[in-house]
Short mmCIF file of the C-alpha atoms (twelve columns), coordinates in Angstrom:
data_MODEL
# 
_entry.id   MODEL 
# 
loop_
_atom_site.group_PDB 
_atom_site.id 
_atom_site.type_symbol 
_atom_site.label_atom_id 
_atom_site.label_alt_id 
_atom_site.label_comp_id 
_atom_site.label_asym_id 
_atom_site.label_seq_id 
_atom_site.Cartn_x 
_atom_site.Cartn_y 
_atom_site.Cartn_z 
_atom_site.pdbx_PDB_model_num 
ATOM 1   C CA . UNK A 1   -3.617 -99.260  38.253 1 
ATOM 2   C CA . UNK A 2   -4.103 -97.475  41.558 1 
ATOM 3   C CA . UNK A 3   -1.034 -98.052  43.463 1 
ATOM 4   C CA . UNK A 4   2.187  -99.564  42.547 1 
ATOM 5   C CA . UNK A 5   2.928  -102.280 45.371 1 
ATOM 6   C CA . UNK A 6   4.411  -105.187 43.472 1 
ATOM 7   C CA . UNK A 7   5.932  -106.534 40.140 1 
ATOM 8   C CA . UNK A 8   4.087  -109.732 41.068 1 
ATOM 9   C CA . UNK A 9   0.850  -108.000 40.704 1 
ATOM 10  C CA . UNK A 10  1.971  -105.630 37.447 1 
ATOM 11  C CA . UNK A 11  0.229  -107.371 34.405 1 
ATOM 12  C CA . UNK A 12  2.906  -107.468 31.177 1 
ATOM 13  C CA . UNK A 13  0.442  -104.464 29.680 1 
ATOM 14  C CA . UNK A 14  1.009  -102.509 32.863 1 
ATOM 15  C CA . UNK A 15  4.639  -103.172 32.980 1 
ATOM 16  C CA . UNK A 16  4.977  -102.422 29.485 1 
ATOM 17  C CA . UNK A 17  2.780  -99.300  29.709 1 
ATOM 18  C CA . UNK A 18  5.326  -98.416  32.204 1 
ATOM 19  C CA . UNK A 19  8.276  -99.164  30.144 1 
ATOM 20  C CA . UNK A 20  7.002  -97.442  26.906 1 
ATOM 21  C CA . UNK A 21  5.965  -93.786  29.423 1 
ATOM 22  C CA . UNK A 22  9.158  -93.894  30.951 1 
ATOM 23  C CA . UNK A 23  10.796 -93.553  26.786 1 
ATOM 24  C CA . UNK A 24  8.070  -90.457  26.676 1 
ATOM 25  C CA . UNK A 25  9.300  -88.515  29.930 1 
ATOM 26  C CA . UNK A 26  12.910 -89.588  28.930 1 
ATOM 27  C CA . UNK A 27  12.581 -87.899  25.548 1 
ATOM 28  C CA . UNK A 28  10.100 -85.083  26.823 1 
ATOM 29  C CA . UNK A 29  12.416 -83.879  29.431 1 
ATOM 30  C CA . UNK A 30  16.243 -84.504  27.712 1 
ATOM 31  C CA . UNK A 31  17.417 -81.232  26.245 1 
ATOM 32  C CA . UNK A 32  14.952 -78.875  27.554 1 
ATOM 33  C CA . UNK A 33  16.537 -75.947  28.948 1 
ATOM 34  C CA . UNK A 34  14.155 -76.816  31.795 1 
ATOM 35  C CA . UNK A 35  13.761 -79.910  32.750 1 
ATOM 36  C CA . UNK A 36  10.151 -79.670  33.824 1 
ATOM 37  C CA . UNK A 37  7.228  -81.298  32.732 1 
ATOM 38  C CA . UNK A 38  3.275  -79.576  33.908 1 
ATOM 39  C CA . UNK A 39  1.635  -82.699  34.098 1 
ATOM 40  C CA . UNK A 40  1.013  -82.986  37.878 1 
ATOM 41  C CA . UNK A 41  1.013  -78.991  38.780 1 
ATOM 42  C CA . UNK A 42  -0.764 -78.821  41.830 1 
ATOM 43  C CA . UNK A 43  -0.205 -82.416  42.876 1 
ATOM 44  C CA . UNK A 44  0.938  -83.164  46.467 1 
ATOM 45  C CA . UNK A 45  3.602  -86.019  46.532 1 
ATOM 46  C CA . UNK A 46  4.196  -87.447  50.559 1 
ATOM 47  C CA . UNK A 47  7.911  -89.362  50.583 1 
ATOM 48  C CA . UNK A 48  7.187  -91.414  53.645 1 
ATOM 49  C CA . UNK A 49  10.801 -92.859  54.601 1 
ATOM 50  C CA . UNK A 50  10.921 -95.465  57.823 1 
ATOM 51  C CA . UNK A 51  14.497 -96.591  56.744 1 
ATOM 52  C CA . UNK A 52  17.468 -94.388  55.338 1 
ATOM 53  C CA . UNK A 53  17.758 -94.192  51.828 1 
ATOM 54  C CA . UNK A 54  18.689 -90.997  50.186 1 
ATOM 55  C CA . UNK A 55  19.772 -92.341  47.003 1 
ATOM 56  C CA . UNK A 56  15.842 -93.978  46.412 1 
ATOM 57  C CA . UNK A 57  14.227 -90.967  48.341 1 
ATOM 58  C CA . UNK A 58  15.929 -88.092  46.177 1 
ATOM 59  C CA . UNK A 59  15.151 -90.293  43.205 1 
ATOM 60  C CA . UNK A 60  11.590 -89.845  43.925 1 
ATOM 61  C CA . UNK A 61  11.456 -86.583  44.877 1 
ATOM 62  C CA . UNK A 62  13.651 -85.400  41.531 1 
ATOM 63  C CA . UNK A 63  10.891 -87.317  39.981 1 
ATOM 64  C CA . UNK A 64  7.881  -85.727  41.524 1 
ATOM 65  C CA . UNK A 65  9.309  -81.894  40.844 1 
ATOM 66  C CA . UNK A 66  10.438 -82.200  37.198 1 
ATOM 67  C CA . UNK A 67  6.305  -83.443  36.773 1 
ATOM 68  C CA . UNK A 68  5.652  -79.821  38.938 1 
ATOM 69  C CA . UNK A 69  3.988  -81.703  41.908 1 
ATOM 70  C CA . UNK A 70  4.548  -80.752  45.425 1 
ATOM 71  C CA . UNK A 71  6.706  -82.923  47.580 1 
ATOM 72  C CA . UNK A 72  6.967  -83.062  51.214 1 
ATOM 73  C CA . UNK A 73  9.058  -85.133  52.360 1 
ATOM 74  C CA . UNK A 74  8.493  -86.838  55.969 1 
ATOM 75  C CA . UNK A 75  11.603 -88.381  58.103 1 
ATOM 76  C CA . UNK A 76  9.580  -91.082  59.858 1 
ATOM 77  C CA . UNK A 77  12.930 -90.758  62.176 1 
ATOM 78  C CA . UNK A 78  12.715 -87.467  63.437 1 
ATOM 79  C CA . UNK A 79  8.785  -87.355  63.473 1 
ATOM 80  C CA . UNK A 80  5.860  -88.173  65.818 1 
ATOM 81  C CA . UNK A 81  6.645  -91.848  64.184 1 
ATOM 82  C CA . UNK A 82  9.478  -92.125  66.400 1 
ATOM 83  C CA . UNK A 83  7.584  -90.587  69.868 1 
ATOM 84  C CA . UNK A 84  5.102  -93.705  69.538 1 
ATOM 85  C CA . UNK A 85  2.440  -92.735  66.464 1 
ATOM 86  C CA . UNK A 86  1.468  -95.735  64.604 1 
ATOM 87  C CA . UNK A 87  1.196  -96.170  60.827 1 
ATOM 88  C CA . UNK A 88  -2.209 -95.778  60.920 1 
ATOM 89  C CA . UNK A 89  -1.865 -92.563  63.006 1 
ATOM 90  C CA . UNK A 90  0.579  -91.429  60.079 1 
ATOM 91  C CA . UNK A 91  -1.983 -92.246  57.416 1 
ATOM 92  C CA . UNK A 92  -5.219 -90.405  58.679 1 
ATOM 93  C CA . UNK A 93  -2.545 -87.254  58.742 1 
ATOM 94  C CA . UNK A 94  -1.586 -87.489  55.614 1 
ATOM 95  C CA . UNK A 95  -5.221 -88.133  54.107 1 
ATOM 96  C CA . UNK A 96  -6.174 -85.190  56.077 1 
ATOM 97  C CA . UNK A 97  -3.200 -82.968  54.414 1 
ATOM 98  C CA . UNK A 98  -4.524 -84.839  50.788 1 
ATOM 99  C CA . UNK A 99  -1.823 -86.299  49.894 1 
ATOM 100 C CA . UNK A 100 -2.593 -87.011  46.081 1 
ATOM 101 C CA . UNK A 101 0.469  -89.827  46.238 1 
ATOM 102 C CA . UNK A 102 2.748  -91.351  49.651 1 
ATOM 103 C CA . UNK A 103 5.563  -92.722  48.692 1 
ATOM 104 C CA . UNK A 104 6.517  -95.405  51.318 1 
ATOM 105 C CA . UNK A 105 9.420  -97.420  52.453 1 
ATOM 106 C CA . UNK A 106 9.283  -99.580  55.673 1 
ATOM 107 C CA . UNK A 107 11.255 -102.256 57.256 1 
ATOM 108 C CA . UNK A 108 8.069  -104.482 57.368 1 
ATOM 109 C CA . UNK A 109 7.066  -106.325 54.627 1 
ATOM 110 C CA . UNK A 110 3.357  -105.416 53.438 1 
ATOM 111 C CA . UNK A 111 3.430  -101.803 54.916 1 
ATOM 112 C CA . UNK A 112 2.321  -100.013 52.019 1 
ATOM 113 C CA . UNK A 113 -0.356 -102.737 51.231 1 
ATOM 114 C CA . UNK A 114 -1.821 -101.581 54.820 1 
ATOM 115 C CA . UNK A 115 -1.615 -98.057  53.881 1 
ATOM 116 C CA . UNK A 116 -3.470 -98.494  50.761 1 
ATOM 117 C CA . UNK A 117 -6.636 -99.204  53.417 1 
ATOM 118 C CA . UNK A 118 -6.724 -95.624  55.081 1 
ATOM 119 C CA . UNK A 119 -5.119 -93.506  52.368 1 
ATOM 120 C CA . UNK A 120 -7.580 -92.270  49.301 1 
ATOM 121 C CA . UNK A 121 -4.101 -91.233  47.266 1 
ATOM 122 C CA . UNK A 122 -2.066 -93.761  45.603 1 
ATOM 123 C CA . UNK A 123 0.331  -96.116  47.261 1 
ATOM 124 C CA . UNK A 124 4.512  -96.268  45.992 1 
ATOM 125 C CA . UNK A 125 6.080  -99.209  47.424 1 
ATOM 126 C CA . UNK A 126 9.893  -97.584  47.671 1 
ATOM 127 C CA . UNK A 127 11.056 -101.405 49.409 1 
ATOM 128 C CA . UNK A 128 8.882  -103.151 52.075 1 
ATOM 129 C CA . UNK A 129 11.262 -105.119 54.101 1 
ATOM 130 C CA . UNK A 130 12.680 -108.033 52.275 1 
ATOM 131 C CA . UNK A 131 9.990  -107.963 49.891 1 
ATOM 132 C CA . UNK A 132 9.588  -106.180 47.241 1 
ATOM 133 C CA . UNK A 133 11.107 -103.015 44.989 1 
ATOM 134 C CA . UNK A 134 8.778  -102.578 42.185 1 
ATOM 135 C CA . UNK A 135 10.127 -99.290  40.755 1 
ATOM 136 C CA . UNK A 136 14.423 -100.578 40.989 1 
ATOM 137 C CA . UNK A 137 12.954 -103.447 38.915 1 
ATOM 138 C CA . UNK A 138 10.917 -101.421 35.871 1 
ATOM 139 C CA . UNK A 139 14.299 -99.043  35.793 1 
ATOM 140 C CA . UNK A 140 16.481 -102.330 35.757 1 
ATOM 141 C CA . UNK A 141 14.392 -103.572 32.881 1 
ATOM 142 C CA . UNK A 142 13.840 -100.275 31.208 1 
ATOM 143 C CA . UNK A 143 17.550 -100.371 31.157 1 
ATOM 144 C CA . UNK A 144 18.120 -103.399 29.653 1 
ATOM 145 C CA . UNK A 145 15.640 -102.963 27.104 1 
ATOM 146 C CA . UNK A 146 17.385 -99.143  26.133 1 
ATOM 147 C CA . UNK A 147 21.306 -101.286 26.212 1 
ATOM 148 C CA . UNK A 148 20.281 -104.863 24.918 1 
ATOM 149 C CA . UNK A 149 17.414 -103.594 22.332 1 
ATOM 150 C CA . UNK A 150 14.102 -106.039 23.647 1 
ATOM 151 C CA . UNK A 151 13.683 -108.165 26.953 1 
ATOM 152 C CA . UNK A 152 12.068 -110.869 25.520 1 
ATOM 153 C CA . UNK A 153 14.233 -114.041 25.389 1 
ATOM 154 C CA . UNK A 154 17.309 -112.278 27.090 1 
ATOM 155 C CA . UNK A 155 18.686 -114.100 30.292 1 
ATOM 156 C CA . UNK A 156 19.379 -112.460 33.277 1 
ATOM 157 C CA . UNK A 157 21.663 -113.615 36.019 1 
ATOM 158 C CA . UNK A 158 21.588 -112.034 39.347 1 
ATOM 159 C CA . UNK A 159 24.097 -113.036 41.575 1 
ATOM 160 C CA . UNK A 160 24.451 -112.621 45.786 1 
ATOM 161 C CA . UNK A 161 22.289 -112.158 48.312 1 
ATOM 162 C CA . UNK A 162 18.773 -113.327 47.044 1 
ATOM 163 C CA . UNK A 163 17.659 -114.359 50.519 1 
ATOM 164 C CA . UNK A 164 17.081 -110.969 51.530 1 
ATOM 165 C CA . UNK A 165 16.924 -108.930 48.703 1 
ATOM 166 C CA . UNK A 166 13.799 -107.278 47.301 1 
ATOM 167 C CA . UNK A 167 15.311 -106.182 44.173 1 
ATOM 168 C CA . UNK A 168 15.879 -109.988 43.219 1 
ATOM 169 C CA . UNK A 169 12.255 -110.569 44.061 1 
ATOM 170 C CA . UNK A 170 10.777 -107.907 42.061 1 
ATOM 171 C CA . UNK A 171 13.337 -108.655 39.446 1 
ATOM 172 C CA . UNK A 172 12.340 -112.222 38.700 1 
ATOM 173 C CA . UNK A 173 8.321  -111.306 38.541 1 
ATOM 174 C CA . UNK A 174 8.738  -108.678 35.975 1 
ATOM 175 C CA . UNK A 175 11.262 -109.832 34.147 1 
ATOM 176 C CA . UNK A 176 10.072 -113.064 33.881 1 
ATOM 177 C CA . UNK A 177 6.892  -111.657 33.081 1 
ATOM 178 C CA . UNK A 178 8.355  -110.073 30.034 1 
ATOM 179 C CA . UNK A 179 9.707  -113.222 28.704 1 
ATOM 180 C CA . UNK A 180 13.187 -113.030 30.131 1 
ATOM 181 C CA . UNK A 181 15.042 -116.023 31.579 1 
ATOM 182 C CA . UNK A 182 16.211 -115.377 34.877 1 
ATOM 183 C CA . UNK A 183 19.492 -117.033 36.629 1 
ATOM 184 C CA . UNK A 184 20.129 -116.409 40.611 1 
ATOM 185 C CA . UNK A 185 23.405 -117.519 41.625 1 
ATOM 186 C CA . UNK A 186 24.417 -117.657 44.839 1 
ATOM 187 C CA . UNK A 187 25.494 -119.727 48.422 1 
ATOM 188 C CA . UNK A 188 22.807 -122.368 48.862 1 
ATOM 189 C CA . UNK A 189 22.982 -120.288 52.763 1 
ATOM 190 C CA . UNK A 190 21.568 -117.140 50.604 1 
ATOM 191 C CA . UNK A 191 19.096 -118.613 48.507 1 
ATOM 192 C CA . UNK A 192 15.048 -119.109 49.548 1 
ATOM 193 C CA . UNK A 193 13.494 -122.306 50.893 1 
ATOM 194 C CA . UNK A 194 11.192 -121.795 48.500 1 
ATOM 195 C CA . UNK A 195 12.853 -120.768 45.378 1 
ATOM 196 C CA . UNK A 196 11.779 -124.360 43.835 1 
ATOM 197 C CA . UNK A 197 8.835  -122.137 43.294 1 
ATOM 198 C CA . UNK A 198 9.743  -119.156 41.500 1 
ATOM 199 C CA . UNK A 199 10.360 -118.918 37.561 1 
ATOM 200 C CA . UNK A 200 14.125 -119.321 37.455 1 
ATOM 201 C CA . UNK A 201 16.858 -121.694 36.808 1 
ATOM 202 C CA . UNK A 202 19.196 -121.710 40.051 1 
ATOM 203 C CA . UNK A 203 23.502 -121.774 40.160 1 
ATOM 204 C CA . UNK A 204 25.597 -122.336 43.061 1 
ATOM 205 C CA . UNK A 205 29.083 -121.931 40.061 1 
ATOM 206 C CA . UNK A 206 29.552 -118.388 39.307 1 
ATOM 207 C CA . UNK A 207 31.918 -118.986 36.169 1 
ATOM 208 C CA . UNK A 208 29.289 -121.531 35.100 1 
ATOM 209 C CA . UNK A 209 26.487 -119.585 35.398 1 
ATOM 210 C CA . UNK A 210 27.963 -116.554 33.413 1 
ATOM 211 C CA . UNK A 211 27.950 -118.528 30.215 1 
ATOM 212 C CA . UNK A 212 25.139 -116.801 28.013 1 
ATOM 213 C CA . UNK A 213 23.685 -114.642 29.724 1 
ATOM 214 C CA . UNK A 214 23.319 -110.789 28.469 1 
ATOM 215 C CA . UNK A 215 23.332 -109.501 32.075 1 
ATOM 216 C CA . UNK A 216 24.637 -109.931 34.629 1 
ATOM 217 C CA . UNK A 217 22.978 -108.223 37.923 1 
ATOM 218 C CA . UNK A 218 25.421 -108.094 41.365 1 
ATOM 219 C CA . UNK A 219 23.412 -107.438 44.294 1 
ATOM 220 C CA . UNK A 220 25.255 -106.092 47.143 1 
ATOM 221 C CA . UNK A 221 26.280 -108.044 50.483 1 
ATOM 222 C CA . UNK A 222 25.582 -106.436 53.633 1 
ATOM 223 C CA . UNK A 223 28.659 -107.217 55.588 1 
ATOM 224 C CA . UNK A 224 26.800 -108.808 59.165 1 
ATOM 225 C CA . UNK A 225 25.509 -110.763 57.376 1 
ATOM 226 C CA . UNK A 226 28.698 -112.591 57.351 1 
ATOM 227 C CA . UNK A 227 28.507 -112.207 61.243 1 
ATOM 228 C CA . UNK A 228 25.106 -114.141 61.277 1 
ATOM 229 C CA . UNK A 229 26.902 -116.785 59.180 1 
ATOM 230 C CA . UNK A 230 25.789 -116.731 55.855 1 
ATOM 231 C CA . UNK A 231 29.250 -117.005 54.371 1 
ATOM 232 C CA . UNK A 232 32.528 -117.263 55.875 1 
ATOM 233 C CA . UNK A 233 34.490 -114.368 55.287 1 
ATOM 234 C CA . UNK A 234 34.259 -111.318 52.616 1 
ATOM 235 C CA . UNK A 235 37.437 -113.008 51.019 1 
ATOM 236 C CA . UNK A 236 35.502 -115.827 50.861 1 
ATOM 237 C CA . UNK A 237 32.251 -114.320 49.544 1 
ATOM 238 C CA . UNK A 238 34.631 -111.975 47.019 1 
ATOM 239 C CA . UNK A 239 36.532 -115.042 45.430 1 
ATOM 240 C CA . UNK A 240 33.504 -117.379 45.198 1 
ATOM 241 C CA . UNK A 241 30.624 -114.782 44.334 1 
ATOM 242 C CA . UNK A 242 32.612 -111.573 42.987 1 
ATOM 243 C CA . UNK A 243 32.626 -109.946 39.409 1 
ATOM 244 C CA . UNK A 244 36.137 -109.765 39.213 1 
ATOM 245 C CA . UNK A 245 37.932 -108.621 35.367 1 
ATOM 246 C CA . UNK A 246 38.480 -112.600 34.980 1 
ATOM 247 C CA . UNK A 247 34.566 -113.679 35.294 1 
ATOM 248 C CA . UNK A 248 33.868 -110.147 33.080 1 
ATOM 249 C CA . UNK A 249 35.688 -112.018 29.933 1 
ATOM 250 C CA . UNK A 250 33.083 -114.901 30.843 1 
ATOM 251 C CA . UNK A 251 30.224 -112.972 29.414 1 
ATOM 252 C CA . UNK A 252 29.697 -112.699 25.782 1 
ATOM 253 C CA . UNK A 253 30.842 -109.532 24.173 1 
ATOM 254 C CA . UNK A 254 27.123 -107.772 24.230 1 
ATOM 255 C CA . UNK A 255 26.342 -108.629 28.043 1 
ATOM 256 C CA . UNK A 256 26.006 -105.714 30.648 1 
ATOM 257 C CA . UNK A 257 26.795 -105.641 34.208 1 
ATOM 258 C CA . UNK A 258 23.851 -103.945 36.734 1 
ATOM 259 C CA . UNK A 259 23.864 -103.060 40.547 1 
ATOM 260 C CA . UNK A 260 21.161 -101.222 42.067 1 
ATOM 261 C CA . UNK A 261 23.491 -99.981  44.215 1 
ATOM 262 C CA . UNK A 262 25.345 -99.179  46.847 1 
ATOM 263 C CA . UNK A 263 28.376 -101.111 46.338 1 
ATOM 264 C CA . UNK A 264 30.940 -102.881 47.850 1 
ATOM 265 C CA . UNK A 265 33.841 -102.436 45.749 1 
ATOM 266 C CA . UNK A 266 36.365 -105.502 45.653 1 
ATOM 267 C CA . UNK A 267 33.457 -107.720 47.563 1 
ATOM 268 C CA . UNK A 268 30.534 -108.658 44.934 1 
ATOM 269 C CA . UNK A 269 32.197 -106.229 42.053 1 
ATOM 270 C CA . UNK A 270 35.318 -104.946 41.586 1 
ATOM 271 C CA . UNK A 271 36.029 -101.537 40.888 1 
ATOM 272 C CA . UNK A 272 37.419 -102.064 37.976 1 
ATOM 273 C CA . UNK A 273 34.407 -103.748 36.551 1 
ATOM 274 C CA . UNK A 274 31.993 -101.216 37.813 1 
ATOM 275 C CA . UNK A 275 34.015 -98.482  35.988 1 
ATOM 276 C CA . UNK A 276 33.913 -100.309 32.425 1 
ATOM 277 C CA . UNK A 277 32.153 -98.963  29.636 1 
ATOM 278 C CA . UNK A 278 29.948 -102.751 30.174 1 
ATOM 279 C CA . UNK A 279 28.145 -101.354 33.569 1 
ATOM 280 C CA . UNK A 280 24.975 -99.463  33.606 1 
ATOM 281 C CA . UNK A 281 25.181 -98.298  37.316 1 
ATOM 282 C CA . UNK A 282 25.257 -94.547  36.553 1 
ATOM 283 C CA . UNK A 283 22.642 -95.194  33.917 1 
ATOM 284 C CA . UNK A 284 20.594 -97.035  36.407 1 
ATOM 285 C CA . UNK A 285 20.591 -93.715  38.516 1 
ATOM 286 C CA . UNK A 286 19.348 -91.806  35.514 1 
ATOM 287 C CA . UNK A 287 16.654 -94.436  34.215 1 
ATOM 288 C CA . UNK A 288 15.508 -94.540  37.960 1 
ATOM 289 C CA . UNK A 289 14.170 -90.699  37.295 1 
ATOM 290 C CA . UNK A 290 12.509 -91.386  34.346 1 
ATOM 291 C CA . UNK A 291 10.845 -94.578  35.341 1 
ATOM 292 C CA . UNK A 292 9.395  -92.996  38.841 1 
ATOM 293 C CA . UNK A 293 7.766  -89.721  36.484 1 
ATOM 294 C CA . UNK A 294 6.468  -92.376  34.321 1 
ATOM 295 C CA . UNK A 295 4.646  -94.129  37.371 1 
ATOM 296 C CA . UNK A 296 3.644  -91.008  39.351 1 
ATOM 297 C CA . UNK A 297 2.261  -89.716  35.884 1 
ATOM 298 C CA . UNK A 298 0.196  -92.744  35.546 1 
ATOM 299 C CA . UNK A 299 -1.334 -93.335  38.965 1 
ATOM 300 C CA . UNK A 300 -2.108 -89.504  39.208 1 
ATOM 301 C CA . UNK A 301 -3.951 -88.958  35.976 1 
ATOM 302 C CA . UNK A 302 -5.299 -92.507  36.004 1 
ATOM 303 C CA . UNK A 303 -3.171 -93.832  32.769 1 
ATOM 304 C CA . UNK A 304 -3.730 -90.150  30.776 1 
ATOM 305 C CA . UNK A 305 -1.274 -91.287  28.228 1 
ATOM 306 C CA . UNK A 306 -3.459 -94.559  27.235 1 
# 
């Protein structure tokens, strides 16, 4: 594994690898008076952010410095980027610098696959436009395996805006791929014209769709999209579509309730919900770490822990 672009292109081994090195650094790192690991002293890691995202960005770079690499991060914003340099213009600069690892999110889908042509380091896909999220998926997974005990034969229902959302996408490769059944629910208005394809069962009845499952992942609802029509009103989208304290008796007694985050409180989840002991959304935060040393570790010292 040179680059981490896609859970579509993660074999289970490789996703489990992930999974069972992101237990190591969890356990390596918890308790230590300081939480560093040496593994990737003298490493440079390049966070190479075209879209805001501070949550995902200082996720990475927490990452990166409790393995002891270097991390620089670049604002594509306030940077040539934004006087007129292209991608490719960004790319021989950081291959001159040696970036050992770039870290990329874009607006355009299949960004960091064309980085992965003039870069010698490896490639993080951090969110390519609507299409994929590889490391949100591995920490939703690793934290369903830590809550629900195995993956295998769970089902999953995530719920909203799967139109646009990359973390549904790279939610239903890999955890389909590890044997999970996977439920999107959702206005027909917000669901792919191709979804006939993808490894899922598909709801348009929340309450229906609730029965079983043991979790439960809200995605959140960027409001214009309501101005481009996609829903009538936030009401609407709340009363149809929201986890409310009603739908959480639904779920069977076991069942967990994910967002990658942000939220909309009182649209897709109510607070109420989101503060119960049954949501992993702080967790999620936490996991995120450990996941993102677990793939930097592995594409920089080429699987060391196999």
């Amino acid at each position: 594994m040179k680059h981490l672009l896609t859970t579509k292109e993660l074999t289970r081994d490789e996703a489990e690898l992930i999974l069972d090195v992101t237990e190591q650094m969890a356990e390596a790192v918890t308790g230590r008076e300081v939480p560093k690991l040496p593994a990737l002293r003298g490493r440079t890691v390049v966070n190479l952010f075209f879209e805001d995202s501070t949550r995902t960005r200082t996720s990475f770079e927490t990452a990166a410095k409790r393995l002891s690499a270097d991390v620089v991060n670049f604002a594509a914003k306030t940077s040539s980027i934004s006087k007129g340099e292209s991608l490719r213009d960004t790319a021989l600069t950081l291959q001159a610098m040696g970036a050992d690892a770039v870290v990329i999110r874009h607006p355009a889908a299949g960004a960091p696959q064309r980085l992965t042509e003039w870069i010698d380091g490896a490639v993080l896909n951090a969110g390519d436009g609507t299409h994929a999220h590889p490391t949100q998926a591995l920490l939703d997974a690793y934290t369903m395996k830590r809550r629900l005990g195995a993956i295998e034969g769970r089902t999953v229902a995530i719920v909203g805006d799967i139109l646009h959302s990359r973390v549904a996408r790279s939610n239903v490769w890999l955890l389909s791929k590890l044997g999970a059944n996977v439920r999107l629910v959702g206005p027909p208005t917000l669901l792919p014209k191709d979804i006939d394809e993808w490894p899922v069962e598909v709801g348009y009845d929340l309450d229906a769709s609730l029965k079983g499952v043991d979790a439960v992942m809200m995605l959140r609802v960027q409001r214009e999209r309501m101005h481009a029509a996609f829903f009538p009103t936030a009401n609407e989208y709340a009363r149809l579509y929201g986890l409310d304290e009603r739908r959480l008796r639904l779920l069977p007694d076991h069942a967990i309730v994910m967002h990658p985050g942000p939220m909309n409180r009182g649209m897709e989840i109510a607070a109420t919900v989101a503060d119960s002991p049954r949501a992993t959304i702080t967790e999620q935060v936490t996991n995120g770490v450990w996941v993102r040393m677990a793939v930097l570790y592995l594409l920089l010292t080429n699987g060391a822990s196999r």
